[in-house]
Tab-separated table of C-alpha atoms in Angstrom:
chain	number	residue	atom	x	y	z
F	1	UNK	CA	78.994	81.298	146.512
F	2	UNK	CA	80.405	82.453	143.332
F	3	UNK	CA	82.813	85.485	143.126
F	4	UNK	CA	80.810	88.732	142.282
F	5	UNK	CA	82.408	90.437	139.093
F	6	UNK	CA	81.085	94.242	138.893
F	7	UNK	CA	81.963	95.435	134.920
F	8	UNK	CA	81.349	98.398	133.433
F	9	UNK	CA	80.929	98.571	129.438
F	10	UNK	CA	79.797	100.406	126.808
F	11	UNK	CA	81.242	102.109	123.551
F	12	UNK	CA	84.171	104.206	123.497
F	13	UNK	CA	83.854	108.259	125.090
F	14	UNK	CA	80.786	107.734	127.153
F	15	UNK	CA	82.554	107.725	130.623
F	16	UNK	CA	83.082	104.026	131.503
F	17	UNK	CA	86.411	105.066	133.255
F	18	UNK	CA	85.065	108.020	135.549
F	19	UNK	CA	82.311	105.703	136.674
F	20	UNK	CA	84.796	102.706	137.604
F	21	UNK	CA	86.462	104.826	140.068
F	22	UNK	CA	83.135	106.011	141.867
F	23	UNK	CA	82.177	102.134	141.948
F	24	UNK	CA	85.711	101.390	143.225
F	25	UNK	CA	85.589	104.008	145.714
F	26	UNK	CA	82.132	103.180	147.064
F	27	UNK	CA	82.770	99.417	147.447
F	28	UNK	CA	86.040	98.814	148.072
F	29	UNK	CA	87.027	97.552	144.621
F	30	UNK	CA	90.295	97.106	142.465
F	31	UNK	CA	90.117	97.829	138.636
F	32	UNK	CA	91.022	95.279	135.689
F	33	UNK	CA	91.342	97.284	132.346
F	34	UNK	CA	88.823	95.007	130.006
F	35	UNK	CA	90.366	97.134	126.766
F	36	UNK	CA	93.235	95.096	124.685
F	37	UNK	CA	95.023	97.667	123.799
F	38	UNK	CA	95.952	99.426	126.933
F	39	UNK	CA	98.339	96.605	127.732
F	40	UNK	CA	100.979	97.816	125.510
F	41	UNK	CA	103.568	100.256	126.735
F	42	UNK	CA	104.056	103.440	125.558
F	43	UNK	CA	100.291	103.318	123.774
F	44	UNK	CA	98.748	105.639	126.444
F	45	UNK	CA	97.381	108.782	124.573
F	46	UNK	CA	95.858	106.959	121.605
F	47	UNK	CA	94.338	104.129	123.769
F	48	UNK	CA	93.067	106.756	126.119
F	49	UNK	CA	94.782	105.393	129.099
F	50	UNK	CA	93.759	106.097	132.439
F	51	UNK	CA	96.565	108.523	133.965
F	52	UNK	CA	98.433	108.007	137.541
F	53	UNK	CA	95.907	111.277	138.756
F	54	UNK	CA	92.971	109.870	137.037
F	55	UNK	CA	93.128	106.473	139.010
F	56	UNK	CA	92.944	108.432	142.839
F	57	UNK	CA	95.128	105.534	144.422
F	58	UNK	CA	92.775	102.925	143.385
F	59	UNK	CA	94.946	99.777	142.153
F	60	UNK	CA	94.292	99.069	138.301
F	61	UNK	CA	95.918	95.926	136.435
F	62	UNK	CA	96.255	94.987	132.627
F	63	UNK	CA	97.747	98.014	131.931
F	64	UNK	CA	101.163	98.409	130.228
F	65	UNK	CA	101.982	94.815	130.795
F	66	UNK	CA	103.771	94.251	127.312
F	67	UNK	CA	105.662	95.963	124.341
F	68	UNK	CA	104.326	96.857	121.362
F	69	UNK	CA	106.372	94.645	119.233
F	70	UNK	CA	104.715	91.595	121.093
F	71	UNK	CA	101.832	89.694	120.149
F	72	UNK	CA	99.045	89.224	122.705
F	73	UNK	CA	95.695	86.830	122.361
F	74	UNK	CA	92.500	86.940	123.463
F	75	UNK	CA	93.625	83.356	125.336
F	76	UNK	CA	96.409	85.228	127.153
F	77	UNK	CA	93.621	88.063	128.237
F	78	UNK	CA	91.360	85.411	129.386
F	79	UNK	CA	94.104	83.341	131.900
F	80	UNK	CA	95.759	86.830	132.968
F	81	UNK	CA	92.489	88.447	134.055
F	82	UNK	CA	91.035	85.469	135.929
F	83	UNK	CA	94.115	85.711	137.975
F	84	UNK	CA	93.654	89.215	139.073
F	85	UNK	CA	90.021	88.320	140.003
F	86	UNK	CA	91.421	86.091	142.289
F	87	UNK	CA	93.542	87.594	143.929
F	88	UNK	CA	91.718	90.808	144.187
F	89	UNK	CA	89.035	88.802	145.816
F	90	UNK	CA	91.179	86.793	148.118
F	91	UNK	CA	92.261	90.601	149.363
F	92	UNK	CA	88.450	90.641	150.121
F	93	UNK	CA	88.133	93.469	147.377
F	94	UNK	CA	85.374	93.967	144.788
F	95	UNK	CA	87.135	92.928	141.045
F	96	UNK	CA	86.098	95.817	138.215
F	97	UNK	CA	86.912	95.513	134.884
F	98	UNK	CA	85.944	98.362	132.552
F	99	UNK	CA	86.477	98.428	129.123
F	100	UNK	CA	85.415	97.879	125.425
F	101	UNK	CA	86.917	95.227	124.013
F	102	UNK	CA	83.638	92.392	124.070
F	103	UNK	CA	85.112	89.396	123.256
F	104	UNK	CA	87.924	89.773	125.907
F	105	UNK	CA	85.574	90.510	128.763
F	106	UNK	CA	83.190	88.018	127.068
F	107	UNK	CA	85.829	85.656	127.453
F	108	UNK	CA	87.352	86.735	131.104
F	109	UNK	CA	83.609	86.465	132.654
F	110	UNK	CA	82.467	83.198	130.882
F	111	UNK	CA	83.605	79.620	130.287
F	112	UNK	CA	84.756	80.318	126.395
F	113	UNK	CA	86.061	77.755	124.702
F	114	UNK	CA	88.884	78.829	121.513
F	115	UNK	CA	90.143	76.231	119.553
F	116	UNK	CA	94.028	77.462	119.957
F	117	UNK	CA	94.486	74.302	121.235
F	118	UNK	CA	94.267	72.364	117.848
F	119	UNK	CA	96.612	73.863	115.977
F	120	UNK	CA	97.499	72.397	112.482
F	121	UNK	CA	101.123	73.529	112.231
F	122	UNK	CA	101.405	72.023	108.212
F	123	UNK	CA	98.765	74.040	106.950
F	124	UNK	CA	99.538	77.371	109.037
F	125	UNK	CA	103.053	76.914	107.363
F	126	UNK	CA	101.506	76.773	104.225
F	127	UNK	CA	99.918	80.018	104.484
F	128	UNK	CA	102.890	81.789	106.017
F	129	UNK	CA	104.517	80.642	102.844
F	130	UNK	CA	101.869	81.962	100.451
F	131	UNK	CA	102.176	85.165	102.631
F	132	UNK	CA	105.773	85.545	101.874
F	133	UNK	CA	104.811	84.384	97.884
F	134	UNK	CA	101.630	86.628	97.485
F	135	UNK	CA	102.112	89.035	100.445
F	136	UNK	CA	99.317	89.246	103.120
F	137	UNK	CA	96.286	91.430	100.605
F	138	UNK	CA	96.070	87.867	99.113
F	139	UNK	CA	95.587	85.775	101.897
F	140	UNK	CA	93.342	88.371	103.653
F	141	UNK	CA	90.922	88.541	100.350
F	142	UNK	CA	90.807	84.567	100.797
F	143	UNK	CA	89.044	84.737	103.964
F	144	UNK	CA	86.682	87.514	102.730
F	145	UNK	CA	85.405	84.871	100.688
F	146	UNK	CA	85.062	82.373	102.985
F	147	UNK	CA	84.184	84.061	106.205
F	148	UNK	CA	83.433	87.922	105.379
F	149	UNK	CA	82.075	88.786	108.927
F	150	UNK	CA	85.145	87.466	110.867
F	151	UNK	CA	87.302	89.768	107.783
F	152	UNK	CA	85.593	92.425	108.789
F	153	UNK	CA	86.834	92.336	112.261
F	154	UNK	CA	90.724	91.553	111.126
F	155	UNK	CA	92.968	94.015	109.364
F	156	UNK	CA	94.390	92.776	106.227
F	157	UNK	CA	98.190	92.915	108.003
F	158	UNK	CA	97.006	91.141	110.909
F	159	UNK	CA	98.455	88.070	109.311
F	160	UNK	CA	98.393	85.898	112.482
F	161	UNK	CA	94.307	86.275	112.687
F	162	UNK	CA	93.685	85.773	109.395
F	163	UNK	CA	95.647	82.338	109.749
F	164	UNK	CA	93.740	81.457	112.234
F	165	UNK	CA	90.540	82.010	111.031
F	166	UNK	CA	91.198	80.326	107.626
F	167	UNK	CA	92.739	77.329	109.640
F	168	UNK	CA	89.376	77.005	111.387
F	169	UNK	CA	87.197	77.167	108.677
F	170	UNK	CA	89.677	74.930	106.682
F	171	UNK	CA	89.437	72.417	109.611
F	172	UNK	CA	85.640	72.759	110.757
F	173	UNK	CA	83.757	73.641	107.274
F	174	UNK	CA	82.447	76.578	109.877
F	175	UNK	CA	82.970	80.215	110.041
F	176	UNK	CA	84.714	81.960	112.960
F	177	UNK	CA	81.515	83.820	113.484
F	178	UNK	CA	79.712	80.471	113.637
F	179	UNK	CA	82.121	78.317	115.752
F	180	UNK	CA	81.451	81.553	118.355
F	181	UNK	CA	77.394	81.771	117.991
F	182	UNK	CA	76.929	78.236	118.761
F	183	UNK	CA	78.495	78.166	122.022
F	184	UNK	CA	76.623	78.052	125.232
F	185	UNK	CA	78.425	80.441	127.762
F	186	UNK	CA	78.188	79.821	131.581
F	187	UNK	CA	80.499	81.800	134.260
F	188	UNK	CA	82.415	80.728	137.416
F	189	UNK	CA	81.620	84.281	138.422
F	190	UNK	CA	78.701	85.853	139.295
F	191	UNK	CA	78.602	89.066	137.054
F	192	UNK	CA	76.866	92.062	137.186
F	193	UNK	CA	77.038	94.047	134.049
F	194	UNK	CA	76.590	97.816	133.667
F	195	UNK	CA	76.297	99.344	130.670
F	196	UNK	CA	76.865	103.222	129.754
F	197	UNK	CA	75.132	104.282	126.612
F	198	UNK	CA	74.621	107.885	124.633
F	199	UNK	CA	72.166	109.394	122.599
F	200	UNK	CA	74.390	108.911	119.032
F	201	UNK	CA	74.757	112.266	118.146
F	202	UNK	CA	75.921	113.701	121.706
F	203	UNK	CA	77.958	110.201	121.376
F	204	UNK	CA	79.337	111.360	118.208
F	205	UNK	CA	80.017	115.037	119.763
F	206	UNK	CA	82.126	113.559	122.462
F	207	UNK	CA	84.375	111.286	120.327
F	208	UNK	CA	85.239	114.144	117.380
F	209	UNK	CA	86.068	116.107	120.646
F	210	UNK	CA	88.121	113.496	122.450
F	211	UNK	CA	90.563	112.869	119.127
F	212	UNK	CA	91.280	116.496	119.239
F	213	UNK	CA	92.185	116.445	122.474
F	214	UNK	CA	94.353	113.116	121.798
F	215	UNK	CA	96.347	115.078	118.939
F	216	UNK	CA	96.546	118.371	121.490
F	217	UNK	CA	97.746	116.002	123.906
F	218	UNK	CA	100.845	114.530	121.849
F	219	UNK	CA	98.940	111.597	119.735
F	220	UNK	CA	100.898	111.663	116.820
F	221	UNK	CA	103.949	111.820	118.013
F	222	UNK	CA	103.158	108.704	120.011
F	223	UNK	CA	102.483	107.131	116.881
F	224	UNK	CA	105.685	108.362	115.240
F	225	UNK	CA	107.904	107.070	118.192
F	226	UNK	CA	106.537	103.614	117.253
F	227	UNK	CA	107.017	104.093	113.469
F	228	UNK	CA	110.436	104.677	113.774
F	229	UNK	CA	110.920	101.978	115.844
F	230	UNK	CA	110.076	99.627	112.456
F	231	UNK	CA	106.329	98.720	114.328
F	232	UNK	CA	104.153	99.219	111.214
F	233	UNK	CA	103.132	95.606	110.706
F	234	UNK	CA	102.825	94.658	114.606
F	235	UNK	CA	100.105	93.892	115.907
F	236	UNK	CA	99.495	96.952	118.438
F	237	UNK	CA	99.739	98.974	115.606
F	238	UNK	CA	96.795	97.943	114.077
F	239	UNK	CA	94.814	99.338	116.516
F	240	UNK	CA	92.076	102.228	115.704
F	241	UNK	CA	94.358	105.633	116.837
F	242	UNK	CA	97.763	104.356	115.011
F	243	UNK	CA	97.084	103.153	111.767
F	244	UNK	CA	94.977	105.784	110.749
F	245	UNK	CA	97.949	107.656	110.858
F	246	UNK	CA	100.301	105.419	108.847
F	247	UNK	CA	99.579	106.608	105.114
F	248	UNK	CA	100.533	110.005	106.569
F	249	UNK	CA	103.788	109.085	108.394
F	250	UNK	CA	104.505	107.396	104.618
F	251	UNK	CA	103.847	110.571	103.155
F	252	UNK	CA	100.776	109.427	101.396
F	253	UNK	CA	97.923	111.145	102.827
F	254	UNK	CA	97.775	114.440	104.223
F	255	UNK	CA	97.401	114.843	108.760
F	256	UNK	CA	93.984	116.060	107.878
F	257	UNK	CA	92.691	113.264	106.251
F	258	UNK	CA	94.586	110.980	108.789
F	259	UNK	CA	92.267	112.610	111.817
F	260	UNK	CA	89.711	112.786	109.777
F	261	UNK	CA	89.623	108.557	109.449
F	262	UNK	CA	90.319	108.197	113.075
F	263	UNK	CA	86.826	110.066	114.023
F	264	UNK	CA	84.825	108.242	111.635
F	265	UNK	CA	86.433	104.832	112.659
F	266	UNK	CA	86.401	105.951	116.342
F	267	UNK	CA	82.583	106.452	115.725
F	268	UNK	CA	82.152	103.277	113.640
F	269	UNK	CA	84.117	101.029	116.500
F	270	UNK	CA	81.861	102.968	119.412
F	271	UNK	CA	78.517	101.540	116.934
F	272	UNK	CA	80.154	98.377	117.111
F	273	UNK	CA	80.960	97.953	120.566
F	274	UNK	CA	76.988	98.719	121.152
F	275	UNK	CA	75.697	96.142	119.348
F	276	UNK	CA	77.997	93.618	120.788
F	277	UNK	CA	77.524	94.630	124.310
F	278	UNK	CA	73.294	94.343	123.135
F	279	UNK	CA	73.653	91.152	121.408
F	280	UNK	CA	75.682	89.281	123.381
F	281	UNK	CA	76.026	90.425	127.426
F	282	UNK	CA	73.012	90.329	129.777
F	283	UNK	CA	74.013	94.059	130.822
F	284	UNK	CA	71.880	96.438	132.942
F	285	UNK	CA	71.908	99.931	130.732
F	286	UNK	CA	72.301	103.084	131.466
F	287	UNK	CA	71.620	106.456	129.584
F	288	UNK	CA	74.229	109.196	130.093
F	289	UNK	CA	73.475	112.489	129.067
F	290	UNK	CA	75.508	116.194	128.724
F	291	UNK	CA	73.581	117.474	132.428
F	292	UNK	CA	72.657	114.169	134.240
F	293	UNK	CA	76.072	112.315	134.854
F	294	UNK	CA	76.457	112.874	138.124
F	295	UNK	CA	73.303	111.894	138.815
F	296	UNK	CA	73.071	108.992	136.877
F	297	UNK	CA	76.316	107.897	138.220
F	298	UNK	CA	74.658	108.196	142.258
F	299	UNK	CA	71.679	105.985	140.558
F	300	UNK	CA	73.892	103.421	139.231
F	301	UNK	CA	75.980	103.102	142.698
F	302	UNK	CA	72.422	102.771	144.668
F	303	UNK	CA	70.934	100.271	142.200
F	304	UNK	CA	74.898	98.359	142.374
F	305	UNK	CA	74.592	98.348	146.071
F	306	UNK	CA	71.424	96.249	145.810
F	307	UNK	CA	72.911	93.744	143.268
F	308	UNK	CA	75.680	93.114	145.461
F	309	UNK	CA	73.788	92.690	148.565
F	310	UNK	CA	71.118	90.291	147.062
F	311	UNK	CA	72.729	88.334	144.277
């Protein structure tokens, strides 16, 4: 029999953490963070890490494993992960990942295929070159005019991405988004999905609320800590919570405007992570509302109990 995977997902603020301690509680389970950027030490506030209290002795993994100067793949997720699934279930424990981040639980759950694995070293040198010649703008509007959908995903200082993606479409004649689409995903697992989703507005509500808790709770000078460390162009730091906040830390913008931008692309990510989650995950849903949530949460834990038992 194939390993059951329990995973909670859904967009960001709607409660996926809270629930993946009742499920871990209930069934004996051990929690895998499914988000990319809680791995990074020292990225807790902004990433809305889950604290020592908040976890209730329950053993969580993929959190803090690297620094934020380092880079970290979608690949790397994707080996690390299945590794804790294994050995959680040779403990005889129930793996849980929660998080946001699609493509990395997409890839942890199912037999993904990347093509890191033919790697064309000439022409990746080439573009490192014209990087240094033009500076990264450049190369970045070069794949929003081959591949704007895959661009859209990638900040313009993400150089590394952009690479990539250029070097596959240089290669295959295909898109990113394309190469993706067209495969056919099977598991080694046996998932069960559960999805948490939110009127938009109330949705909306909860977000605006959680960033000003985030900058009550020390966010920016988190992000200042890693801007004087000389972290502006890593890779952690283009994450939705810190860059917003660069312009102001240059003395460009005002703090206003800088929490301003994280709210709307807080609530722009959160409509993003819903339509991947829709499009692409066979995922049982569940609506969460302001004066139901504990309920809801006892009718997910019933239903879970008999997808366990009889899958």
């Amino acid at each position: 029999m194939k390993q059951k995977v329990v995973t909670v997902v859904g967009p960001t603020g709607v409660g996926k953490t809270s629930l993946s301690i009742e499920i871990a509680k209930t069934f004996d389970g051990e929690i895998i963070s499914g988000d990319s950027m809680q791995i990074y030490q020292g990225m807790d506030v902004g990433t809305a890490k889950i604290t020592e209290e908040e976890q209730q002795g329950i053993n969580h993994y993929m959190l803090d494993i690297i620094s934020p100067e380092q880079t970290f793949s979608v690949v790397d997720f994707q080996q690390m992960v299945r590794k804790h699934i294994d050995a959680i279930s040779n403990r005889k424990k129930l793996p849980i990942i929660v998080g946001g981040t699609g493509l990395y639980i997409q890839a942890a759950l199912y037999n993904y295929q990347f093509t890191d694995n033919k790697r064309d070293e000439t022409y990746q040198k080439e573009l490192e070159k014209e990087v240094e010649q033009k500076g990264a703008y450049a190369l970045y509007q070069r794949l929003k005019e081959v591949d704007p959908k895959q661009a859209e995903k990638i900040h313009p200082n993400n150089v590394r991405r952009v690479i990539r993606s250029l070097e596959v479409y240089e290669r295959t004649g295909k898109s990113m988004a394309t190469y993706h689409e067209k495969q056919t995903l099977t598991s080694q697992y046996d998932p069960i999905l559960i999805g948490l989703e939110m009127d938009r507005p109330l949705l909306y509500q909860q977000i605006n609320e959680r960033v000003d808790i985030m900058m009550e709770n020390g966010l920016l000078e988190e992000v200042s800590h890693l801007y004087k460390q000389g972290l502006v162009n890593s890779q952690s730091m283009q994450a939705i919570g810190y860059k917003e906040f660069i312009p102001y830390l240059k003395g460009e913008e005002s703090l206003e405007r800088a929490v301003e931008l994280l709210k709307r692309n807080s609530r722009r990510y959160a409509k993003r992570q819903y339509t991947w989650f829709k499009n692409k995950m066979d995922v049982h849903w569940y609506t969460i509302t302001s004066d139901d949530k504990n309920k809801k949460i006892s009718t997910i834990l019933k239903d879970l109990a008999g997808m366990i038992d009889n899958k």
